[in-house]
Tab-separated table of C-alpha atoms in Angstrom:
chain	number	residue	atom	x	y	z
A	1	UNK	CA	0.000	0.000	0.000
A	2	UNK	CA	2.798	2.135	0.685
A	3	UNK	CA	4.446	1.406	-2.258
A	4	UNK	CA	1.686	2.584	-4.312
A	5	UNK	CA	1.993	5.743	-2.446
A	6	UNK	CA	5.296	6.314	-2.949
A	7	UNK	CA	5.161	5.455	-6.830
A	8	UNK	CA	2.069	8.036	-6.490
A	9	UNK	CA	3.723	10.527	-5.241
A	10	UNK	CA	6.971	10.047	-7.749
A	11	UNK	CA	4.634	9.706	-10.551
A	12	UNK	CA	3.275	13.333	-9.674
A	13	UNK	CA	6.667	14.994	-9.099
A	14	UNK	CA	7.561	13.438	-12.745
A	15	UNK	CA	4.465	15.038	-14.603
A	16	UNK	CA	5.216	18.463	-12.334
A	17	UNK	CA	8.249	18.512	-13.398
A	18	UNK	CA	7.902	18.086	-17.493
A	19	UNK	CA	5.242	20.668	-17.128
A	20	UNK	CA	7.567	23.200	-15.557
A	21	UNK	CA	10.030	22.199	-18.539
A	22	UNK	CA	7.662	22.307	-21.311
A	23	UNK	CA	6.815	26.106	-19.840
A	24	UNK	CA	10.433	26.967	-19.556
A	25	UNK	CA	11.007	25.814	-23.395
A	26	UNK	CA	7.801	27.723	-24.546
A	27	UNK	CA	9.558	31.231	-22.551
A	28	UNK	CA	12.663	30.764	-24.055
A	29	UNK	CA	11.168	29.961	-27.517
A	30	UNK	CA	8.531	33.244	-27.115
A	31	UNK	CA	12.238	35.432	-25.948
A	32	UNK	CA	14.182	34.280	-29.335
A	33	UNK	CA	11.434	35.051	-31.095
A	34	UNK	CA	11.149	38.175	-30.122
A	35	UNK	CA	14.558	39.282	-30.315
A	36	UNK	CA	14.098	37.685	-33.752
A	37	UNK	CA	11.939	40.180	-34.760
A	38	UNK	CA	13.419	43.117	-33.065
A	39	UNK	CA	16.419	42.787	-35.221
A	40	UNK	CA	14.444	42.576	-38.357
A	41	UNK	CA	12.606	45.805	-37.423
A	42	UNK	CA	16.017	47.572	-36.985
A	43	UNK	CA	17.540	46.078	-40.348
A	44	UNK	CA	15.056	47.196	-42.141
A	45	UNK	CA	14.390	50.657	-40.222
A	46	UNK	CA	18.387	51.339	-40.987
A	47	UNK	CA	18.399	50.185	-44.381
A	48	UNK	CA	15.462	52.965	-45.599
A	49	UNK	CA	17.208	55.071	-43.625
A	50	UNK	CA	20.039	54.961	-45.901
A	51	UNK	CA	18.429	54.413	-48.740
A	52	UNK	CA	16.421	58.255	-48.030
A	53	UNK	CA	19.956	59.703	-47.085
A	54	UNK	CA	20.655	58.615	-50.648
A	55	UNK	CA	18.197	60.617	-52.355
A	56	UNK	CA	18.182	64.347	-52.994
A	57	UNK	CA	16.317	66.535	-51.294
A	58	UNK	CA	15.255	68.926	-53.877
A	59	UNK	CA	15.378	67.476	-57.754
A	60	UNK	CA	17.378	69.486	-60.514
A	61	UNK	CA	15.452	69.953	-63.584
A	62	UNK	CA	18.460	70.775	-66.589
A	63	UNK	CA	17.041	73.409	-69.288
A	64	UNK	CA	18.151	72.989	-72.253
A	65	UNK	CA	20.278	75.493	-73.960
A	66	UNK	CA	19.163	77.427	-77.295
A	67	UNK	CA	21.667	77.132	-79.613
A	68	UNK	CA	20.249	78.395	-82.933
A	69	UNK	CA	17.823	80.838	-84.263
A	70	UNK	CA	15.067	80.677	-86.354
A	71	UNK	CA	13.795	83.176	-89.280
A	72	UNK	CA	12.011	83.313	-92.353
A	73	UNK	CA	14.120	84.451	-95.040
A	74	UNK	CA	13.596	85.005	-99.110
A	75	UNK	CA	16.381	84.597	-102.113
A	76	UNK	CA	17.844	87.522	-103.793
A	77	UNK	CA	20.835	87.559	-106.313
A	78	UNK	CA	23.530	89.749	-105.343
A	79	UNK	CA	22.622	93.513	-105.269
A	80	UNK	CA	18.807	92.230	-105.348
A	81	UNK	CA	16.507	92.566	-108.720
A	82	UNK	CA	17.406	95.380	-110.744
A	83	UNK	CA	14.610	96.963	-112.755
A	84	UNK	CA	15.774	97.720	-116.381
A	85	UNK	CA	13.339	100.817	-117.612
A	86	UNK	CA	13.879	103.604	-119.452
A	87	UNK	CA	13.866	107.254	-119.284
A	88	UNK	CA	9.732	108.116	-119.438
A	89	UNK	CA	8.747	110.976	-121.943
A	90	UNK	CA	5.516	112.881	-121.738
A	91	UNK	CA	3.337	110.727	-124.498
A	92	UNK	CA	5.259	107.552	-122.768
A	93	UNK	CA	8.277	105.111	-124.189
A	94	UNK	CA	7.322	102.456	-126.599
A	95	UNK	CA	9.843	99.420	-127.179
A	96	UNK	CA	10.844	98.639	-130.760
A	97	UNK	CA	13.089	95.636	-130.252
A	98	UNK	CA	13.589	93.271	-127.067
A	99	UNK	CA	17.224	91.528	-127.751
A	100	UNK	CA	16.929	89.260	-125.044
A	101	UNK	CA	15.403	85.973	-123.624
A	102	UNK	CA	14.241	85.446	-120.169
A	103	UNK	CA	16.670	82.945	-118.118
A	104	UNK	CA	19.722	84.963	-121.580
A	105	UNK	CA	22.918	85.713	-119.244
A	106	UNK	CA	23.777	88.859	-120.203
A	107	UNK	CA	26.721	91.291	-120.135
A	108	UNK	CA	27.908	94.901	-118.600
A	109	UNK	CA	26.801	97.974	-121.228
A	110	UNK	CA	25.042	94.955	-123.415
A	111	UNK	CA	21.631	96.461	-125.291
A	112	UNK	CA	18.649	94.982	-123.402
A	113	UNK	CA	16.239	96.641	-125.707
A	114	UNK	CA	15.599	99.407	-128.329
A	115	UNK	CA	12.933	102.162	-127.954
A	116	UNK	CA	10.723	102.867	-131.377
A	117	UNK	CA	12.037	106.849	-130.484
A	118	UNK	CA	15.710	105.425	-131.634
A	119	UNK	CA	14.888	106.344	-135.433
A	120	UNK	CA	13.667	110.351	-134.466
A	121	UNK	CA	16.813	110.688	-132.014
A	122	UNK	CA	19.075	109.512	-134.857
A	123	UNK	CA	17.388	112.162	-137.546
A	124	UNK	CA	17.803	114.634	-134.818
A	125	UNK	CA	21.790	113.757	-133.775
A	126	UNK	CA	22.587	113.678	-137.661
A	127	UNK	CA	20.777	117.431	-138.292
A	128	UNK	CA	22.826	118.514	-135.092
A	129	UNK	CA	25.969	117.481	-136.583
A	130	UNK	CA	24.886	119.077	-140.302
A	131	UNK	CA	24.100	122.440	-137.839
A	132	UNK	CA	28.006	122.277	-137.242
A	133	UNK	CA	28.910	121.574	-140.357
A	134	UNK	CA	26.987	124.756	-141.384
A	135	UNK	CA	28.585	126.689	-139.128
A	136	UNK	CA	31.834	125.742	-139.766
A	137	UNK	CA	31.549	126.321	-143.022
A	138	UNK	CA	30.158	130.243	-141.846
A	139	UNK	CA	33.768	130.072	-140.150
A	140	UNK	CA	35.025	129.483	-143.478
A	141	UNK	CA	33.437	132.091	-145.194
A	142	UNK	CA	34.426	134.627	-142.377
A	143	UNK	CA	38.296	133.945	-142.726
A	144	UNK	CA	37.303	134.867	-146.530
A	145	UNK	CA	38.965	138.361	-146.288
A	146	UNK	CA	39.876	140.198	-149.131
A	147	UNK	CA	40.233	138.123	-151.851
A	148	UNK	CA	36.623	136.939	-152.533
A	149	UNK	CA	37.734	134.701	-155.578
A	150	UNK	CA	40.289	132.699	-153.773
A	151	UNK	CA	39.224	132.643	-150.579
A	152	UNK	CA	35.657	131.756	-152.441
A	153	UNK	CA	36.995	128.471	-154.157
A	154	UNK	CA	39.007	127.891	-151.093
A	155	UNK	CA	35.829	127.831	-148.506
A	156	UNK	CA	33.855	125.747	-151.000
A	157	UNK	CA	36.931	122.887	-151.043
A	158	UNK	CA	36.862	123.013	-146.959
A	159	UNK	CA	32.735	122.670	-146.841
A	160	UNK	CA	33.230	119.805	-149.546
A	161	UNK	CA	36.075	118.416	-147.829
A	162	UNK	CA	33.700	118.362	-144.501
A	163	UNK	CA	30.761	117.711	-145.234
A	164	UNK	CA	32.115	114.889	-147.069
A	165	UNK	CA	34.157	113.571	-143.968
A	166	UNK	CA	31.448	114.086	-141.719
A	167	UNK	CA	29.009	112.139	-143.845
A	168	UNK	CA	31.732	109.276	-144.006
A	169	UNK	CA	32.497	109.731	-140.298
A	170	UNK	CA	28.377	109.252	-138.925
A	171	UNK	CA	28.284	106.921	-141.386
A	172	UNK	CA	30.962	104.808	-140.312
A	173	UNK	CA	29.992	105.473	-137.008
A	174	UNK	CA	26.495	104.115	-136.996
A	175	UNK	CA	28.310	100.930	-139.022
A	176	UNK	CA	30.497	100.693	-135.843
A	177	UNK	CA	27.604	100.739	-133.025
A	178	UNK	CA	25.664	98.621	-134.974
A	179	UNK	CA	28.817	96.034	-135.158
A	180	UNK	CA	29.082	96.341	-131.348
A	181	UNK	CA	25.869	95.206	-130.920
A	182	UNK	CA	26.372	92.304	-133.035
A	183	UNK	CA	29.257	91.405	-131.245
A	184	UNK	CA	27.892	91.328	-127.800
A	185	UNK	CA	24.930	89.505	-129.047
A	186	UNK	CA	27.076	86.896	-130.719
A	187	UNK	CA	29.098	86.944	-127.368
A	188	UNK	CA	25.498	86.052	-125.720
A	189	UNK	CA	24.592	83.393	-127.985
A	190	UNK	CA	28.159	81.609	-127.696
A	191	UNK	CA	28.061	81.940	-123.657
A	192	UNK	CA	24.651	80.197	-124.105
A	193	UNK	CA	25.566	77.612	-126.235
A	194	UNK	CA	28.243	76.870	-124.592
A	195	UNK	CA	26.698	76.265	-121.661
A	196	UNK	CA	24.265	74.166	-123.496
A	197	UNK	CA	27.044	72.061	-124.886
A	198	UNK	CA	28.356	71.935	-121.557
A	199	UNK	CA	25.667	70.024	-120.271
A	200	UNK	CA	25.284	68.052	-122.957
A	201	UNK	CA	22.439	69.020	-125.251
A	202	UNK	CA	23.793	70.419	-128.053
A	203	UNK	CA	27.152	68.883	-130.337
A	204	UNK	CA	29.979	70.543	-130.579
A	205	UNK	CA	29.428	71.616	-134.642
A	206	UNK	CA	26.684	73.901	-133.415
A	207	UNK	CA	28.977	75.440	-130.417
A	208	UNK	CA	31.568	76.157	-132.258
A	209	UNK	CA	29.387	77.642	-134.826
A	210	UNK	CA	28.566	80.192	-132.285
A	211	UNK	CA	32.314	80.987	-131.411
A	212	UNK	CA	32.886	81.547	-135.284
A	213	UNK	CA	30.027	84.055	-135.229
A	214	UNK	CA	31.893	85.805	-132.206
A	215	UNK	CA	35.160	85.682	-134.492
A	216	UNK	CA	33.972	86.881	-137.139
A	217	UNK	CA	31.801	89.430	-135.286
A	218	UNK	CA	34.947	90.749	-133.753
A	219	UNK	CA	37.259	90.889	-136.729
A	220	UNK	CA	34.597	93.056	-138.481
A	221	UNK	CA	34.623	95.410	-135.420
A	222	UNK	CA	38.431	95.917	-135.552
A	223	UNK	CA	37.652	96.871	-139.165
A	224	UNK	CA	35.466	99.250	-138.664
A	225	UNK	CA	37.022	101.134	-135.996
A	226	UNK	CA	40.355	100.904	-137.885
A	227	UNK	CA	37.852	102.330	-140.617
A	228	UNK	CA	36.666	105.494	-138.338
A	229	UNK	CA	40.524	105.969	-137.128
A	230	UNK	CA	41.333	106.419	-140.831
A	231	UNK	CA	38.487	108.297	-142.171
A	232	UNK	CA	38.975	110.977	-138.909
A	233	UNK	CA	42.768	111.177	-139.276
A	234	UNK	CA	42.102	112.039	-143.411
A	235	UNK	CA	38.903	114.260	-142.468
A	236	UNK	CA	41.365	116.178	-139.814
A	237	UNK	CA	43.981	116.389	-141.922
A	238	UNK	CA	42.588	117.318	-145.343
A	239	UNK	CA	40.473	120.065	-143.751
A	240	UNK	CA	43.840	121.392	-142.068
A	241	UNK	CA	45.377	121.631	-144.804
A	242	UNK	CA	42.546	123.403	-146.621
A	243	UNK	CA	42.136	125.619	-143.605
A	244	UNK	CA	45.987	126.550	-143.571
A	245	UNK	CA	45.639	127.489	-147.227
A	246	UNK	CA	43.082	129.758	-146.464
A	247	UNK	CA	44.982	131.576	-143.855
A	248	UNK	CA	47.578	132.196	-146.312
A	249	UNK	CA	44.816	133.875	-148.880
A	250	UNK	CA	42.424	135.516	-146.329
A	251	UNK	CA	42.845	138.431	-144.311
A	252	UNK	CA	40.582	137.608	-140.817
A	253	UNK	CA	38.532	139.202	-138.487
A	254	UNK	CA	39.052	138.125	-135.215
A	255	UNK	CA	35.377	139.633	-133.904
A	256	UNK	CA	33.674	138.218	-136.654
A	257	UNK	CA	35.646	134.650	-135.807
A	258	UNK	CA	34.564	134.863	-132.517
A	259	UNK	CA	30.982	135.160	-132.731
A	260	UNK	CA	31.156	132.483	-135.353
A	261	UNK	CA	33.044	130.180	-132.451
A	262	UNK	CA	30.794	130.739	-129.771
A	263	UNK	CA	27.955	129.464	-132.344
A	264	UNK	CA	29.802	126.463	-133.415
A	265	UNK	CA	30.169	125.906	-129.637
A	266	UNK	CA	26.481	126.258	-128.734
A	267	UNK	CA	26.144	123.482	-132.151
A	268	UNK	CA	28.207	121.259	-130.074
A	269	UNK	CA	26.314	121.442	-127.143
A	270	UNK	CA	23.937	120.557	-128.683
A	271	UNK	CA	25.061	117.207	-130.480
A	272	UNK	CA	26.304	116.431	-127.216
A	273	UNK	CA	22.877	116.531	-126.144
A	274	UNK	CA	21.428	114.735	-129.381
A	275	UNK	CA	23.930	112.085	-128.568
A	276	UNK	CA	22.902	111.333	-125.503
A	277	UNK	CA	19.025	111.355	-126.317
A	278	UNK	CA	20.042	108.678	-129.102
A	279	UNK	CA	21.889	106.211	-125.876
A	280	UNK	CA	19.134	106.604	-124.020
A	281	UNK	CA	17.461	105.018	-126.999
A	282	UNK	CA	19.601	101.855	-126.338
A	283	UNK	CA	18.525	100.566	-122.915
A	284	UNK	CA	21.597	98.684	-121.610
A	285	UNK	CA	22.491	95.936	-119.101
A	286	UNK	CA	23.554	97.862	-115.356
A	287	UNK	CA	25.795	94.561	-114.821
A	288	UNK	CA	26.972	91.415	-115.532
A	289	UNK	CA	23.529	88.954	-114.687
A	290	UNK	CA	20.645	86.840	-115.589
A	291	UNK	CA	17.283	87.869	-117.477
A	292	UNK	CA	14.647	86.923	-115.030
A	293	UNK	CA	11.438	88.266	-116.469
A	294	UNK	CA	10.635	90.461	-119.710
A	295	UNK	CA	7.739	92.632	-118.990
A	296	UNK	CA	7.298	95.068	-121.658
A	297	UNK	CA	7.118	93.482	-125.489
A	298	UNK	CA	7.512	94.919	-129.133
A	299	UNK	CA	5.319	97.814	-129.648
A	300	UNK	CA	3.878	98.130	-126.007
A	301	UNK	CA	4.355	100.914	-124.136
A	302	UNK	CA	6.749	100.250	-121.234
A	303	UNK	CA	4.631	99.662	-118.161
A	304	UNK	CA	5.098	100.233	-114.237
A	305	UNK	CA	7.178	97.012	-113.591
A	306	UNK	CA	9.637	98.501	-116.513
A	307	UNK	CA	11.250	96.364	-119.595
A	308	UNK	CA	12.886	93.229	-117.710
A	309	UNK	CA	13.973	92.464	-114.324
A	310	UNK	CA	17.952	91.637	-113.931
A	311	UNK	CA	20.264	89.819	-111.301
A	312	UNK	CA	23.680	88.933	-110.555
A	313	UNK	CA	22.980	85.202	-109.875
A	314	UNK	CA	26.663	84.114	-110.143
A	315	UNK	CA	26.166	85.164	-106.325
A	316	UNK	CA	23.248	84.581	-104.287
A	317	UNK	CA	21.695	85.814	-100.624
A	318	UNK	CA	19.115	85.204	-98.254
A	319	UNK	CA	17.725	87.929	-96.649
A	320	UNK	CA	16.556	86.709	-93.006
A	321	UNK	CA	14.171	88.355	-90.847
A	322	UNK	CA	15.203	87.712	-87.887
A	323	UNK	CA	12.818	89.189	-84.496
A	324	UNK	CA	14.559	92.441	-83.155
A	325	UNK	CA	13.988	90.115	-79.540
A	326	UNK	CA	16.584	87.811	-80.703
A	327	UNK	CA	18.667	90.623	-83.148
A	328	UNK	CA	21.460	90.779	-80.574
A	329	UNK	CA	22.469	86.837	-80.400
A	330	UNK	CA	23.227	87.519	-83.994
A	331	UNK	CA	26.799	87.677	-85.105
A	332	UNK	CA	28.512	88.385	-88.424
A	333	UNK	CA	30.304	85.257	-89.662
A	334	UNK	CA	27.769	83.081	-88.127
A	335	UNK	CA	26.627	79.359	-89.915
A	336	UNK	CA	23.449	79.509	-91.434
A	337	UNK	CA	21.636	76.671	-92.967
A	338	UNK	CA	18.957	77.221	-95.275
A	339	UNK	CA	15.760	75.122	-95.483
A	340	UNK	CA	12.695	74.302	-98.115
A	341	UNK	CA	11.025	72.037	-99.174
A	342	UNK	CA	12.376	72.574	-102.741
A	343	UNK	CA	15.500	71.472	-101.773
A	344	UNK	CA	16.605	67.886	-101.196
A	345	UNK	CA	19.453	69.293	-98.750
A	346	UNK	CA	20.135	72.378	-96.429
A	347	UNK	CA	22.145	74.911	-98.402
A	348	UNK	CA	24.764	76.629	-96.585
A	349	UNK	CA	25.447	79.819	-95.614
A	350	UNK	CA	27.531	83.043	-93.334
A	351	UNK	CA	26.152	86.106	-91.864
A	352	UNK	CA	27.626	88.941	-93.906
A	353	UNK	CA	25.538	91.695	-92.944
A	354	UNK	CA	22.948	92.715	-89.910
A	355	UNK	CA	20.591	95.364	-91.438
A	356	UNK	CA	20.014	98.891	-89.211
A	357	UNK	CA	16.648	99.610	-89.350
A	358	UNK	CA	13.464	97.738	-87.513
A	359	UNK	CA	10.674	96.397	-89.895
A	360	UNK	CA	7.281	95.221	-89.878
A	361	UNK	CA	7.465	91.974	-90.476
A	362	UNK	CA	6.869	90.584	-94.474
A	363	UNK	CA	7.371	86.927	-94.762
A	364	UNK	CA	4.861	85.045	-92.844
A	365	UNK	CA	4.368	80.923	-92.371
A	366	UNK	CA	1.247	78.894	-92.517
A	367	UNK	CA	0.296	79.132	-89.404
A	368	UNK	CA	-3.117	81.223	-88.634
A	369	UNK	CA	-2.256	81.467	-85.306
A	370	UNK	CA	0.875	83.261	-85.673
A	371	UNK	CA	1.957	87.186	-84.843
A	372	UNK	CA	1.985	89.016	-88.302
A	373	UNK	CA	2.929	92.243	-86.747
A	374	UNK	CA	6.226	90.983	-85.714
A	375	UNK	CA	8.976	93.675	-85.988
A	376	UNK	CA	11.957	92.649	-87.354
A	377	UNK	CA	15.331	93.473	-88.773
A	378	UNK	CA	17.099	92.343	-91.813
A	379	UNK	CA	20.127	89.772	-91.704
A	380	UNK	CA	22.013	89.160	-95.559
A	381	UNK	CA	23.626	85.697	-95.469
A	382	UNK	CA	26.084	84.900	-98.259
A	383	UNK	CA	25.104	81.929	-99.681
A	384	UNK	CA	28.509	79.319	-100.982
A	385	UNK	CA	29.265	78.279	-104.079
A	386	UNK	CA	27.256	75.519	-104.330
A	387	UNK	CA	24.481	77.009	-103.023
A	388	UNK	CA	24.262	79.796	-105.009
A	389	UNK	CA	24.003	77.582	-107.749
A	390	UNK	CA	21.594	75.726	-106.052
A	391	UNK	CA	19.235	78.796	-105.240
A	392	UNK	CA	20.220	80.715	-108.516
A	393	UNK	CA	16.395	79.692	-109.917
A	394	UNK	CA	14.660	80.462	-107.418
A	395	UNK	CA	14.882	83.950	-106.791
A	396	UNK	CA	12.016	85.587	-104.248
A	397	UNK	CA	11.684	82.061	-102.904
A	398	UNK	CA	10.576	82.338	-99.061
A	399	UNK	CA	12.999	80.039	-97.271
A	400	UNK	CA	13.413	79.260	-93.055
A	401	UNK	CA	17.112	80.420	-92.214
A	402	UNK	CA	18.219	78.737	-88.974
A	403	UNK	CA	21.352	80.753	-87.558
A	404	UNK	CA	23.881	79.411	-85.509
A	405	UNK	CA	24.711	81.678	-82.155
């Protein structure tokens, strides 16, 4: 009986004691776990710590920085369009002759056209001249003196003598201008066909046709001008002589010579003035340049926009206009490149030139929405070699000219 106390009892110590055990276990189990978790939460606490210390407190945003400039532009030749017109009279000019072709290349003093007035101016040179052959002859007749038979015969040999030189001389010398013009029109026509057998469309039988025509156009002018040297030197000196025969026979009046001279001079005058009504006549070529547009024809009267429209296309520009907000990032010498849609490439370009004066704006782009009353100032960029030749037909073209800074 006592033994099955005692094994009680031991039995009850045993299950008291694995209970206190299992209790312990579960503590110590509960504490890890804890400190478990503890270090987590100060892991990760630290670590986003760091990671904000990492990032900036206030974000940069970078602007970018403008390097160019933008403007809408237009081609010109070199010296821009010149108007060829003529000199207007009071019942207005009518053309006689155009010489010319639009897109002709044409030459310094060259004859554009010929006014239907050229005919009357030429009547009116030649009786100017015949005034001072008249009056010469009056000079003549005034050194007479006393000897009417001899100095008689002597004054008709010096009118003969120049009124026959004179004739010869106007005569040679409307032979001669008209030569000139043949030559610089033959000049023309080789330039042109050369350039067409340049690139190919013509053979060479038919250019070098054209440079025999200049030959031969040339030769003849040396001919005639050696002509007019002759015929002045012989006029000159025949009538010298003739004159310094007369002196011999005549006894003069130096009053009477005098008022005879002052007329002569006044008949001078005005063949000097004849002369120059007869160029006018001629309308010429300013400059070496291209025929861009004929707007006056045969028989009309010359209108507003004058005969033909000329430019120096060996050299072309762009005229920007460029905002007067963004005039001073402008410098001379600048890059330029020069956009359309024309062109399969951007021409190139320099600043030459920044105008002086402040504009309302001209050129405007598609855009509705956009400020037409812009005021601007003009910048001339100098278009290179290839470019010009590029832009060279298309003169008044509205281009976009962006500018380096």
């Amino acid at each position: 009986m006592q033994n099955h106390k005692r094994q009680g009892s031991l039995s009850s110590q045993f299950i008291l004691r694995l209970a206190i055990a299992k209790r312990s276990a579960g503590i110590a189990i509960a504490m890890l776990a804890s400190l478990s978790m503890a270090s987590i939460s100060v892991f990760i606490v630290l670590k986003f710590r760091d990671i904000d210390n990492q990032k900036p407190a206030n974000p940069v945003v970078a602007v970018p920085e403008i390097k160019t400039v933008t403007a809408l532009g237009r081609i010109e030749p070199e010296g821009e369009v010149i108007k060829l017109s003529a000199a207007m009279s009071g019942e207005g000019s009518r053309v006689e002759k155009i010489l010319v072709k639009e897109g002709d290349m044409v030459k310094t003093g060259q004859v554009i056209a010929i006014l239907d007035n050229s005919d009357r101016l030429q009547a009116e040179l030649t009786e100017a001249k015949a005034e001072v052959n008249i009056i010469k002859a009056k000079i003549a007749q005034i050194q007479a003196g006393a000897k009417p038979g001899e100095i008689t015969a002597q004054k008709a040999i010096i009118d003969r003598l120049a009124a026959e030189s004179q004739g010869d001389i106007d005569t040679q010398k409307v032979t001669l201008e008209k030569l000139q013009s043949e030559l610089l029109n033959a000049e023309a026509e080789n330039h042109r066909y050369q350039e067409l057998y340049t690139a190919g469309a013509i053979s060479a039988s038919q250019r070098d046709s054209k440079n025999l025509n200049v030959e031969t156009a040339k030769k003849s002018l040396q001919a005639a001008q050696s002509q007019l040297k002759k015929l002045e030197l012989s006029s000159q000196q025949k009538i010298k002589e003739a004159s310094a025969t007369l002196n011999q026979i005549s006894e003069v009046r130096k009053v009477d010579v005098q008022a005879a001279i002052a007329e002569l001079n006044r008949a001078d005058a005005v063949v000097k003035k004849a002369t120059i009504n007869l160029q006018k006549a001629y309308v010429k070529s300013p400059q070496n340049g291209q025929v861009f547009e004929i707007y006056t024809h045969p028989g009309e009267l010359i209108s507003n926009n004058g005969i033909a429209d000329i430019g120096k296309t060996s050299q072309m520009y762009v005229v920007a206009e460029v905002y007067e907000s963004d005039i001073t990032k402008i410098i001379q010498g600048k890059q330029v490149r020069i956009v359309s849609d024309t062109f399969s490439q951007e021409l190139q370009g320099k600043v030459e030139r920044i105008g002086l004066q402040v504009r309302k704006q001209n050129l405007t782009n598609t855009d509705p929405s956009s400020n037409i009353d812009n005021r601007i100032i003009k910048v001339h960029i100098r278009l290179n070699k290839a470019a010009s030749h590029q832009a060279a037909k298309f003169t008044n073209m509205q281009v976009k000219a962006i500018i380096s800074l």
